[in-house]
Structures are given as structure tokens and as C-alpha cells.
Coordinates of C-alpha atoms in Angstrom, one line a residue:
X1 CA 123.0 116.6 113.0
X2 CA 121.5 115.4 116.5
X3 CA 118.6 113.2 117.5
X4 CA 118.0 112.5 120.9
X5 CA 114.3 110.8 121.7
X6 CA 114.7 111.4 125.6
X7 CA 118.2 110.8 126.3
X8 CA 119.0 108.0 123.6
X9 CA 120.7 109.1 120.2
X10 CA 118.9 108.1 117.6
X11 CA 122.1 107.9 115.5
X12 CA 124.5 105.8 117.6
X13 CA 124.0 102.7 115.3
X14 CA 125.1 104.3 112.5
X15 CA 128.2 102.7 110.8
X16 CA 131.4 105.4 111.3
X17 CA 128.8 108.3 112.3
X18 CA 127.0 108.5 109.1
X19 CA 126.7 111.0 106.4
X20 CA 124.2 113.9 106.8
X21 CA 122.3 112.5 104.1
X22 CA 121.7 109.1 106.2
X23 CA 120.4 110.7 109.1
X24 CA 118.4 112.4 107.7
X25 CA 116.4 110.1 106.3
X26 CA 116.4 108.6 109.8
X27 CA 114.4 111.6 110.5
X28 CA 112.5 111.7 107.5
X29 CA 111.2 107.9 107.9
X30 CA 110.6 108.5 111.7
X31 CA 108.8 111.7 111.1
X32 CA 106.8 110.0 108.5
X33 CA 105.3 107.8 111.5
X34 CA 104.5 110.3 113.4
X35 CA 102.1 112.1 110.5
X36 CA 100.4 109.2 111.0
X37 CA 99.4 110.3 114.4
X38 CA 95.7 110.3 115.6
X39 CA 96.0 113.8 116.5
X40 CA 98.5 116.0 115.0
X41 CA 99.8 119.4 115.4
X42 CA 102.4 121.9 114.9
X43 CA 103.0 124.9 116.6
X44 CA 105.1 127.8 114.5
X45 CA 107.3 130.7 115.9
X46 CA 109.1 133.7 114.7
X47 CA 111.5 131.3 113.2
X48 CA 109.7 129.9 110.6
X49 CA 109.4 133.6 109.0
X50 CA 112.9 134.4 109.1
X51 CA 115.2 133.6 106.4
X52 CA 118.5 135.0 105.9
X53 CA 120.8 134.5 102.9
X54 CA 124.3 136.0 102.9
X55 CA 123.3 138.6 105.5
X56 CA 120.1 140.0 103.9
X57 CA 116.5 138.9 105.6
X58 CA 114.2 137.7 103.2
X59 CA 111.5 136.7 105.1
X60 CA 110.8 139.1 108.9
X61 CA 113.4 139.2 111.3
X62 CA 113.3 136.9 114.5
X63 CA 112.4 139.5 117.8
X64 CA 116.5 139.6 118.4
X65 CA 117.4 141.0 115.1
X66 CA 114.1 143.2 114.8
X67 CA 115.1 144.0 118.0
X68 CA 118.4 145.3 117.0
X69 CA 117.8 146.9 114.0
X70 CA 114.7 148.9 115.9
X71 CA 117.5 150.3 118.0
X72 CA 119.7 151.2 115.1
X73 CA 117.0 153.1 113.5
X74 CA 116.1 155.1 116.8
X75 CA 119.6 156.1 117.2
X76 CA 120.9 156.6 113.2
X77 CA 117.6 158.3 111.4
X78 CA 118.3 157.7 107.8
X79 CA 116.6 160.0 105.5
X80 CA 113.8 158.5 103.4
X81 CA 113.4 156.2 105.4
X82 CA 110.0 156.1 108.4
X83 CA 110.9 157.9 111.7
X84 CA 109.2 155.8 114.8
X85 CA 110.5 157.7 117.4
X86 CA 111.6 161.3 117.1
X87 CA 114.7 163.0 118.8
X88 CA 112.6 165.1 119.9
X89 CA 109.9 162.3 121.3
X90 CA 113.4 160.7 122.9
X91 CA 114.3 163.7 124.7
X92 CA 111.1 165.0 126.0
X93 CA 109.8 161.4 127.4
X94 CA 113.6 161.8 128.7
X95 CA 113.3 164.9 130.6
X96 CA 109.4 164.3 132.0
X97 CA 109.7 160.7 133.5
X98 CA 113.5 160.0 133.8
X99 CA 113.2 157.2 130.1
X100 CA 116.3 156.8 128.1
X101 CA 115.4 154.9 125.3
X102 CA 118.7 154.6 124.5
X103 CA 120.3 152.8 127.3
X104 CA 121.0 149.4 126.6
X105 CA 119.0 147.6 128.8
X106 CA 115.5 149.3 126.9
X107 CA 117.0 149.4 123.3
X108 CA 118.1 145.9 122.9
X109 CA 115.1 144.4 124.0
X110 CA 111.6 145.3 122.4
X111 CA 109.9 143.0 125.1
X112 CA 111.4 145.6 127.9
X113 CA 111.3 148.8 126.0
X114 CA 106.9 148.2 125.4
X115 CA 106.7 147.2 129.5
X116 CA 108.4 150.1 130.3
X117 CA 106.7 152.5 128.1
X118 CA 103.1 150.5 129.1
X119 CA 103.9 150.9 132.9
X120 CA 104.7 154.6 132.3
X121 CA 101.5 155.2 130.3
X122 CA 99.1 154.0 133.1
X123 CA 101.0 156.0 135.5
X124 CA 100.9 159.3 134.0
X125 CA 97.1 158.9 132.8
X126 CA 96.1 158.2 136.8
X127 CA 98.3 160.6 137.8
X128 CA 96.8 164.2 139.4
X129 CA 100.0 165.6 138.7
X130 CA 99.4 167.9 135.5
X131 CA 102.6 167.9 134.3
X132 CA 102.8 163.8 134.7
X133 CA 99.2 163.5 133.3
X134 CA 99.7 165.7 130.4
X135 CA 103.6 163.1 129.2
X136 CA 100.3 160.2 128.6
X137 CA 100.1 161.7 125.5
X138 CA 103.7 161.5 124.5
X139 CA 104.4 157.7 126.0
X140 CA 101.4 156.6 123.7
X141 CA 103.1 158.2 120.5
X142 CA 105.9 156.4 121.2
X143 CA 104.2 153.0 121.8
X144 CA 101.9 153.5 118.4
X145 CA 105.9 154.3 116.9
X146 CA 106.9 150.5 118.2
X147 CA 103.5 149.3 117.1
X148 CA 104.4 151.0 113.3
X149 CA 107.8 149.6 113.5
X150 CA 106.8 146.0 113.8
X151 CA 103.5 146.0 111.7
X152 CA 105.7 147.9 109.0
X153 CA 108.5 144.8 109.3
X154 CA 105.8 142.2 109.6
X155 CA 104.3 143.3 106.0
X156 CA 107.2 145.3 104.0
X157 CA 109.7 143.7 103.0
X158 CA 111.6 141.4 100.3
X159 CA 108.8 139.0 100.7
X160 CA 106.5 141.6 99.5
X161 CA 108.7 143.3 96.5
X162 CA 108.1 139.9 94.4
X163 CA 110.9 137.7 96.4
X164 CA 109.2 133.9 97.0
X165 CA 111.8 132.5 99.3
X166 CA 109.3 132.3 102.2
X167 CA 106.3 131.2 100.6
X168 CA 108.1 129.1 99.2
X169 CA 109.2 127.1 102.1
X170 CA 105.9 127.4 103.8
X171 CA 104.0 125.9 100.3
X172 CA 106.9 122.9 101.1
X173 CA 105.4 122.3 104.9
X174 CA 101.4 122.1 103.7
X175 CA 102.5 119.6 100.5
X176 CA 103.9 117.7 103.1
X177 CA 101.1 117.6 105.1
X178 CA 99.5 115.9 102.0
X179 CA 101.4 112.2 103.0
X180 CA 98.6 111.9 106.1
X181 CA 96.5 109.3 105.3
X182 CA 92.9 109.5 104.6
X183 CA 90.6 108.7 107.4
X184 CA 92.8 111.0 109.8
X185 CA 91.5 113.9 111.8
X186 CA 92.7 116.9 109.6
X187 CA 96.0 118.8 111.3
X188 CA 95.9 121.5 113.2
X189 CA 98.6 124.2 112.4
X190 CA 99.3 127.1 115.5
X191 CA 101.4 130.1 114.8
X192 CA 102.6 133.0 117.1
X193 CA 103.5 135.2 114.0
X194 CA 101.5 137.8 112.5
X195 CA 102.3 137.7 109.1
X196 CA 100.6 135.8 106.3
X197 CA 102.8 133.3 105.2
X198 CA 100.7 130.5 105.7
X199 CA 97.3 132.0 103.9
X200 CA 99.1 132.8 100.8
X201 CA 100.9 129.0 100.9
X202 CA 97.7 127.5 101.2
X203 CA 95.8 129.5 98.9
X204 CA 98.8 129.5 96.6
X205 CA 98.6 125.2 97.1
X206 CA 94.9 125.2 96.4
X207 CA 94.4 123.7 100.4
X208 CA 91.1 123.9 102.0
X209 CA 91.8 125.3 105.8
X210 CA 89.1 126.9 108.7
X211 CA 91.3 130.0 110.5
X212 CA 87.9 130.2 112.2
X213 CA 86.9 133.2 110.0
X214 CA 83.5 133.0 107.9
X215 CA 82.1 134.7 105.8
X216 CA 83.0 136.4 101.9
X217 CA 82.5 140.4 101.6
X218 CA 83.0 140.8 105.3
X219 CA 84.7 138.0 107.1
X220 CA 84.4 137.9 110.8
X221 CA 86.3 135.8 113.6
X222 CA 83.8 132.7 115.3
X223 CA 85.4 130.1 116.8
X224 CA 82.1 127.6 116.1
X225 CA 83.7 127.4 112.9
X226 CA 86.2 124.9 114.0
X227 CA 83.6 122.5 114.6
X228 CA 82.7 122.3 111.0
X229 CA 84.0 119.7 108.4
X230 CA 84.6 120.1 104.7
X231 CA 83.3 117.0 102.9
X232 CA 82.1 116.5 99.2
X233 CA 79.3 114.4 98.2
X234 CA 79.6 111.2 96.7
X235 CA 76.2 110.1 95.5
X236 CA 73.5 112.6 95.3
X237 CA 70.8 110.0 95.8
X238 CA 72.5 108.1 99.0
X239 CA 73.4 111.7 100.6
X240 CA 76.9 110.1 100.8
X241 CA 79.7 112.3 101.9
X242 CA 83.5 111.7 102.0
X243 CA 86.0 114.5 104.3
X244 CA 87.5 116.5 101.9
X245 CA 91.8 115.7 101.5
X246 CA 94.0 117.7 102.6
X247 CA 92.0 120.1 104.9
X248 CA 93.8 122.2 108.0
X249 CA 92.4 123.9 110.9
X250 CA 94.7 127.1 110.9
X251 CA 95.1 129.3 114.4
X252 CA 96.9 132.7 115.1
X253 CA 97.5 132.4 118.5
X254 CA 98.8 136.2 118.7
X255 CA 96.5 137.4 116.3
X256 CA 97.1 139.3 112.7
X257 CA 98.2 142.2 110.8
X258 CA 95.2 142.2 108.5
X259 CA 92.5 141.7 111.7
X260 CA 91.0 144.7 113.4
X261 CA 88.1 145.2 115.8
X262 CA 85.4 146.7 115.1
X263 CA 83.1 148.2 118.3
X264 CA 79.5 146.7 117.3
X265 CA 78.3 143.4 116.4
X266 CA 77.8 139.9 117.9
X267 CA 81.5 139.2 115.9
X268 CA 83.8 142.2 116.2
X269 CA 87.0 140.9 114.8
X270 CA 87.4 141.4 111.3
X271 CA 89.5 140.5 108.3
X272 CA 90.7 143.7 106.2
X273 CA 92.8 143.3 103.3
X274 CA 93.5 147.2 103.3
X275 CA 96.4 148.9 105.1
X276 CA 95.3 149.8 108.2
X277 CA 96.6 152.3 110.8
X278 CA 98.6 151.0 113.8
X279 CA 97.2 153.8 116.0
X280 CA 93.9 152.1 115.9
X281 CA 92.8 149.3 117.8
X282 CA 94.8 146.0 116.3
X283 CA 94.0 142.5 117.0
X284 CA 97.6 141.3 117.8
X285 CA 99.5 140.3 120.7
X286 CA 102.4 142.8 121.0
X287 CA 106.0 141.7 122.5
X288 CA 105.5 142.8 126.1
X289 CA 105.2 140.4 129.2
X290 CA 101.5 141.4 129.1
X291 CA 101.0 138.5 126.5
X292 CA 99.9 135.7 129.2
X293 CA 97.3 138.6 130.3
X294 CA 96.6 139.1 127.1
X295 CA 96.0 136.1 125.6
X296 CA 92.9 135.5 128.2
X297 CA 90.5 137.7 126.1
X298 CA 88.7 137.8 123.0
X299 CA 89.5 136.2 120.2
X300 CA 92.8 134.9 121.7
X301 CA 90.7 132.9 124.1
X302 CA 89.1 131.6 121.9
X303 CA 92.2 130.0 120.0
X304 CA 94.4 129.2 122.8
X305 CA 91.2 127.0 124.1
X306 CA 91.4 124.9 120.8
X307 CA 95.9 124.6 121.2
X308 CA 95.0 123.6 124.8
X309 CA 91.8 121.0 123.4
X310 CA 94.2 119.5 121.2
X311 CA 97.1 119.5 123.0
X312 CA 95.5 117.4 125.8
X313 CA 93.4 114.9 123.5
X314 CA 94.1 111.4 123.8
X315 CA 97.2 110.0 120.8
X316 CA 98.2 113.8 120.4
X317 CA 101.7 115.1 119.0
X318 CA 102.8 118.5 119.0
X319 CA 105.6 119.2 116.5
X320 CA 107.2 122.7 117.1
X321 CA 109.5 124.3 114.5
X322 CA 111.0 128.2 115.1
X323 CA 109.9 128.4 118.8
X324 CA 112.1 128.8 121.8
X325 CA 109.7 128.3 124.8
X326 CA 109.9 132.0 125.5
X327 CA 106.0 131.9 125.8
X328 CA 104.8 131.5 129.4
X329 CA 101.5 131.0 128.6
X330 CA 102.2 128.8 125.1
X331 CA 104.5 126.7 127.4
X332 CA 102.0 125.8 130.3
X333 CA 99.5 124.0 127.5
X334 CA 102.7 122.0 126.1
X335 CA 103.5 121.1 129.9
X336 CA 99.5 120.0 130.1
X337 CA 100.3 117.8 127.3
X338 CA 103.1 115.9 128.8
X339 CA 101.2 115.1 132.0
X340 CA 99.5 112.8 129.4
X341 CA 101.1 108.7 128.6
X342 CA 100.2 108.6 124.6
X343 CA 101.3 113.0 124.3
X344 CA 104.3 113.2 122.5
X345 CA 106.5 116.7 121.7
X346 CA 108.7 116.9 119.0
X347 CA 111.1 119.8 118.9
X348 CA 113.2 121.4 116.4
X349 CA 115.9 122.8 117.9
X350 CA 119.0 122.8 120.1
X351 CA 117.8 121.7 123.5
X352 CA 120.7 123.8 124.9
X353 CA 119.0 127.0 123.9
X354 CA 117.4 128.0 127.5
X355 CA 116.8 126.8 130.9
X356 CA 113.1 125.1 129.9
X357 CA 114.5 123.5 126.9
X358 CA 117.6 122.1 129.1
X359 CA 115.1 120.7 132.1
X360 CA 112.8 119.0 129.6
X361 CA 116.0 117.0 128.0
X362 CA 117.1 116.6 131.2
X363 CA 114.0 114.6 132.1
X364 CA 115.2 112.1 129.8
X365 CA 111.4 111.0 128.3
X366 CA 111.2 109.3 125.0
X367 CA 108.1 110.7 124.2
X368 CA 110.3 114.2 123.8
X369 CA 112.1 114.4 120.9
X370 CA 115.1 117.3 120.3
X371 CA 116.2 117.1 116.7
X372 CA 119.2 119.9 115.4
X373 CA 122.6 120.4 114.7
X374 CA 124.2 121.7 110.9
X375 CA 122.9 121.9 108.2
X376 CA 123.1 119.9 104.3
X377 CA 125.1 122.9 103.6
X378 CA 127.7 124.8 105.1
X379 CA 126.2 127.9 107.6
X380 CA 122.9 125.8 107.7
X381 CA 121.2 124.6 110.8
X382 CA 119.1 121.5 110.3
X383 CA 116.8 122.1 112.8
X384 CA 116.1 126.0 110.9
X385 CA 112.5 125.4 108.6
X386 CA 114.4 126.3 105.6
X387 CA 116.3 122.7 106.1
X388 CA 112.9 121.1 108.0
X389 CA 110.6 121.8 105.0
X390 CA 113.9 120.8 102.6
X391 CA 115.0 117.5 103.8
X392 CA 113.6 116.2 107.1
X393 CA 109.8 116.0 106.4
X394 CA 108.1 113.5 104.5
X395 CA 107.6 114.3 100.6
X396 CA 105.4 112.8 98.1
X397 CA 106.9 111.4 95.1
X398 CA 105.6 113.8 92.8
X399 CA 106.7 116.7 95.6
X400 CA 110.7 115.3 95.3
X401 CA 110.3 115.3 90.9
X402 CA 108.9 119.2 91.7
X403 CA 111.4 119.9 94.0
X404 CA 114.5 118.4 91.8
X405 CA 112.9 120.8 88.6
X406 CA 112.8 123.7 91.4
X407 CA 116.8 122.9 91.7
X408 CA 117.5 122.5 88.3
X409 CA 115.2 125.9 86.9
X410 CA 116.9 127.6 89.2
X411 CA 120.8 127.0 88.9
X412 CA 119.9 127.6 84.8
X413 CA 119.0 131.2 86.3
X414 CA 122.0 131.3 88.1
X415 CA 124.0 130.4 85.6
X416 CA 122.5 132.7 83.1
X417 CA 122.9 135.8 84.7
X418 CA 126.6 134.7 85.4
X419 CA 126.9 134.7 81.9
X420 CA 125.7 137.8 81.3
X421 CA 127.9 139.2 84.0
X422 CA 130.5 138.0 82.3
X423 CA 129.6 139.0 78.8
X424 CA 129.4 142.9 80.5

């Protein structure tokens, strides 16, 4: 495991290197101070919702392998299983406009498959050729297939068949949230998923949060409700009130699977918890290099305006776990931020992943921190959220006693069905 703050290593005083066990609670103690911070944030990407064990995804795929198995599916139709995009869609668009979705440079990459399919759509549908006007049709089937692919992989899946693996981990990040003291400006958590791995933690936890919704029958999307506090009352007489613990403001940067628009009303954005139809009009951010465009209207606006207010406010840390700067527009707010003295950035991962990530450790500033390298076990990477959750954030002592009856329930389970196993 690595921990550079700027360009110094965190673990060169260690006697003989250290075991992974002492470094991490190098980490752990260090990342304990910085929960203290006046201002405190994390920002979440795909990452945090992917969790593979022994070559089966628990959790939703990170956009490479969704990427890859999208392309997989287009070319090997299995039967019983959801066709997104026909042979038949494939070899019209194909013939019409020249598009093999096939060829390696579209199919790998969902990003370049939606801008190419985008691009073509406005093209035909302006077109006064007939024949080009009339393939608008067909490009938009195929989009709302992409659309069905990823809202289908963002809500079906092990996760939702009973398996707790993710939840899990994310109910491990919000206890640990629990160590900031009391008198602290309540966290802000950012994601860039869609899924809703962090509602069912929190509401799993019993954690009060604001995802700027409000509302009960029919919630609806107002960003004034960020500005509110959750406090309980102390003395009735005295009209004392005390902030209630624990309490998160919760954003979705790229929006939701369970929020649609609605065409009326002063607050169109909605909360559904019914299955709704990717050919309608969704309030999420889709994979295309669009997003920076995208993410300048309503209600992303709205939310990228509170990342960028906290970001930039005075003793603020921004604590990134599952992101890869691939995010234009998410990565111009974190370079606002570092124009700042007291900002500091605190990054999970392998600062060797890209080009941004190599320039900012190149810069050498202590106030960025790059933490990564294996895991506890073998195959693991520390800097993963499984192993950030696990072992590198700070616990409550009644959060380590649940976690060591967690270990211990479950190798009793694993034990017992090898028994059986072996019994026949």
C-alpha cells in the first residue's frame, strides 16, 4: 500500500517497510483528522458500486466492463435473455447511414457508441432528404436500447435478488461518518451513479439525510431544501434546539433511476418508486461527452452549484473514492478548489491511472493526497471501497465489535454449508 501527501511517503519511517496492517492504521488515524474537518465532502464514482468476487459482479459494473459486456450481448443474443439492439436494427442503421455498431472503435466504448448515435439522430431529423429523415426513427430505437441496457444493469442484478454485499459496504461508509464530532457542519456526500445504494444504506442505518427532495406521497426535487437543518428540541419552554447527529446532505450529480420529469408544475422532477420506461423522458446524465452540456440544466444545475459551493468554502476537503477524473465538468470544480490555501483533495486511487491524475502528483502539493496499492488480501486493491469502508476509515468502537460478529456469523455460514457439501 502507498501514501504519498504531495510527493512525500507517508510510510518511509516505517521500521523494515511495515506490515499492511501498520499502514493502515497510518491511514486510518490520519483519515480520522481529516473527518474533523470544518467542511467535509466526498465525492463517489462508478467504483464504489462495483464489486466483484471471483469473477461474478455483485454490485453494477464500472462503464469498462458494462461497456464490454453491452458489446457481447449485441453481437451473441442469448435467448431469454432482453434484446437492446436487433440484427435487424444493426443492419438497417448499417445500410442507411454507413453505422457499424460492431466495429471496435463504437462497441467497446458506450461513451462513443451514444455520440455517434446522438450526432446521427440530429442529422437525419434536420435532414430534407426523406430517406435520411425517415432512419430518425430507427437511431432513436437504438439509443432508447442503450438507455434499457444501462437502466436495466443499474437496477437488476445480484444486489436486487436478495445479495447484501453492496449495501453492505455502503451502510460501513455512513457508520463511519458517525466518528465527526458534534458541532460540525453535517457532510456532504456527491455521487455520479444512478443507483440507490446510498438511500437504502441510510435508510437501512436509520440516518437522517436532505437529497433535496421534499415532500411524502409525491416527492419533488427543490434545491431550497439544502438550506434547511434537522434539529430536535430540547426544552419546550426555552424553544431550545440542538442539530440533529448524524445528518448528511446527499447529491446525485448525474441524476437517478427512480427520478422522472413530469411536464407541469413549479417542481417537475419527481421521485417514482415504480418501474418506469426508458423511452420516456429520464432524469439522468447518460455516458456521452454531452455530460458537461448537460449538466448546466435543471436539476443538475442545481446540484453541481452546491459541489461547486462546497468545494470552494473556506477549511474544505474533498475525499474521492471510485472516481477517475474522467469527468470534465466534475474536474474543473475540484481544480476551483485547489486554487484555495486551506482546500485539501484526498484521492483513492493510483495516481498513475491517467494523464490528470499524473499532473496533479506531479505538482507535488501536500494538501493532495494519493492513497492505493494491494489490498489486506490477496487480488485486493486498498484503494477499491470494499477495502476503504473495511479498514482505512475511522470506526466506532461499537462499529469494530459489529464488524468482528459480521466475520465470525459469516465464516459459521461458510463452514456450514461446507459441511453439508461434504455430507452430500
Amino acid at each position: 500500500m502507498n501514501f504519498l501527501k504531495g510527493s512525500r511517503n507517508e510510510f518511509e519511517k516505517l521500521k523494515d517497510g511495515g506490515s499492511w496492517e501498520d499502514k493502515a492504521d497510518i491511514v486510518q488515524r490520519q483519515m480520522a483528522e481529516v473527518f474533523g474537518a470544518k467542511n467535509l465532502s466526498f465525492l463517489m464514482g462508478s467504483g464504489c458500486s462495483s464489486l466483484r468476487r471471483d469473477g461474478e459482479e455483485l454490485g453494477i459494473p464500472t462503464m469498462k466492463f458494462l461497456a464490454e459486456e453491452f458489446k457481447e450481448e449485441i453481437a451473441n443474443p442469448s435467448d431469454g435473455k432482453p434484446i437492446f439492439v436487433t440484427e435487424a436494427q444493426k443492419a438497417e442503421i448499417h445500410k442507411k447511414l454507413g453505422i457499424d455498431l460492431s466495429a471496435d472503435g463504437i462497441s467497446g466504448n458506450l461513451e462513443q457508441m451514444m455520440a455517434v448515435l446522438m450526432n446521427a439522430h440530429q442529422f437525419c431529423s434536420t435532414s430534407d432528404n426523406s430517406e435520411l429523415n425517415s432512419a430518425a426513427d430507427l437511431v432513436d430505437e437504438i439509443i432508447i436500447g442503450i438507455k434499457d441496457f444501462i437502466l436495466r444493469k443499474c437496477t437488476i442484478g445480484a444486489f436486487s435478488s436478495g445479495d447484501e454485499s453492496v449495501v453492505t459496504r455502503y451502510r460501513r461508509f455512513y457508520q463511519s461518518l458517525a466518528t465527526r464530532s458534534r458541532g460540525l457542519a453535517p457532510p456532504w456526500v456527491f455521487t455520479l451513479n444512478y443507483d440507490l445504494f446510498n438511500e437504502r444504506a441510510m435508510d437501512r442505518s436509520g440516518i437522517p439525510y436532505s437529497n433535496g427532495f421534499s415532500g411524502t406521497i409525491e416527492r419533488r426535487f427543490n434545491p431550497a431544501t439544502y438550506r434547511l437543518a434537522l434539529a430536535e428540541q430540547l426544552d419546550i419552554t426555552s424553544r431550545r434546539w440542538a442539530a440533529v447527529d448524524g445528518f448528511v446532505h446527499f447529491c446525485k450529480l448525474h441524476g437517478s433511476v427512480n427520478w422522472t420529469e413530469e411536464k407541469s408544475g413549479l417542481f417537475p422532477i419527481r421521485e417514482s418508486h415504480e418501474p418506469l420506461d426508458p423511452s420516456e423522458q429520464r432524469v439522468m446524465i447518460y455516458p456521452t461527452p454531452s455530460k458537461q452540456t448537460a449538466s448546466f440544466g435543471s436539476p443538475y444545475s442545481d446540484m453541481f452549484r452546491e459541489f461547486q459551493k462546497q468545494v470552494v468554502q473556506d477549511q474544505s476537503v474533498l475525499v474521492t473514492m471510485g472516481f477517475s477524473f474522467g469527468d470534465e465538468h466534475v474536474n474543473n470544480i475540484i481544480f476551483q478548489g485547489l486554487t484555495l490555501p486551506s482546500f485539501k483533495l484526498i484521492a483513492f486511487m493510483n495516481p498513475e491511472t491517467n494523464d490528470i491524475t499524473r499532473e496533479l502528483a506531479t505538482l507535488g502539493d501536500p494538501r493532495i493526497w494519493f492513497i492505493w496499492g494491494e489490498g489486506k488480501d490477496a487480488g485486493e486493491n486498498a484503494h477499491y471501497f470494499d477495502s476503504v469502508v473495511t479498514h482505512l476509515l475511522p470506526t466506532r468502537a461499537d462499529q469494530k465489535i459489529d464488524q468482528t460478529i459480521e466475520k465470525a456469523l459469516q465464516a459459521l455460514f461458510t463452514r456450514h454449508q461446507d459441511n453439508e457439501n461434504g455430507e452430500g
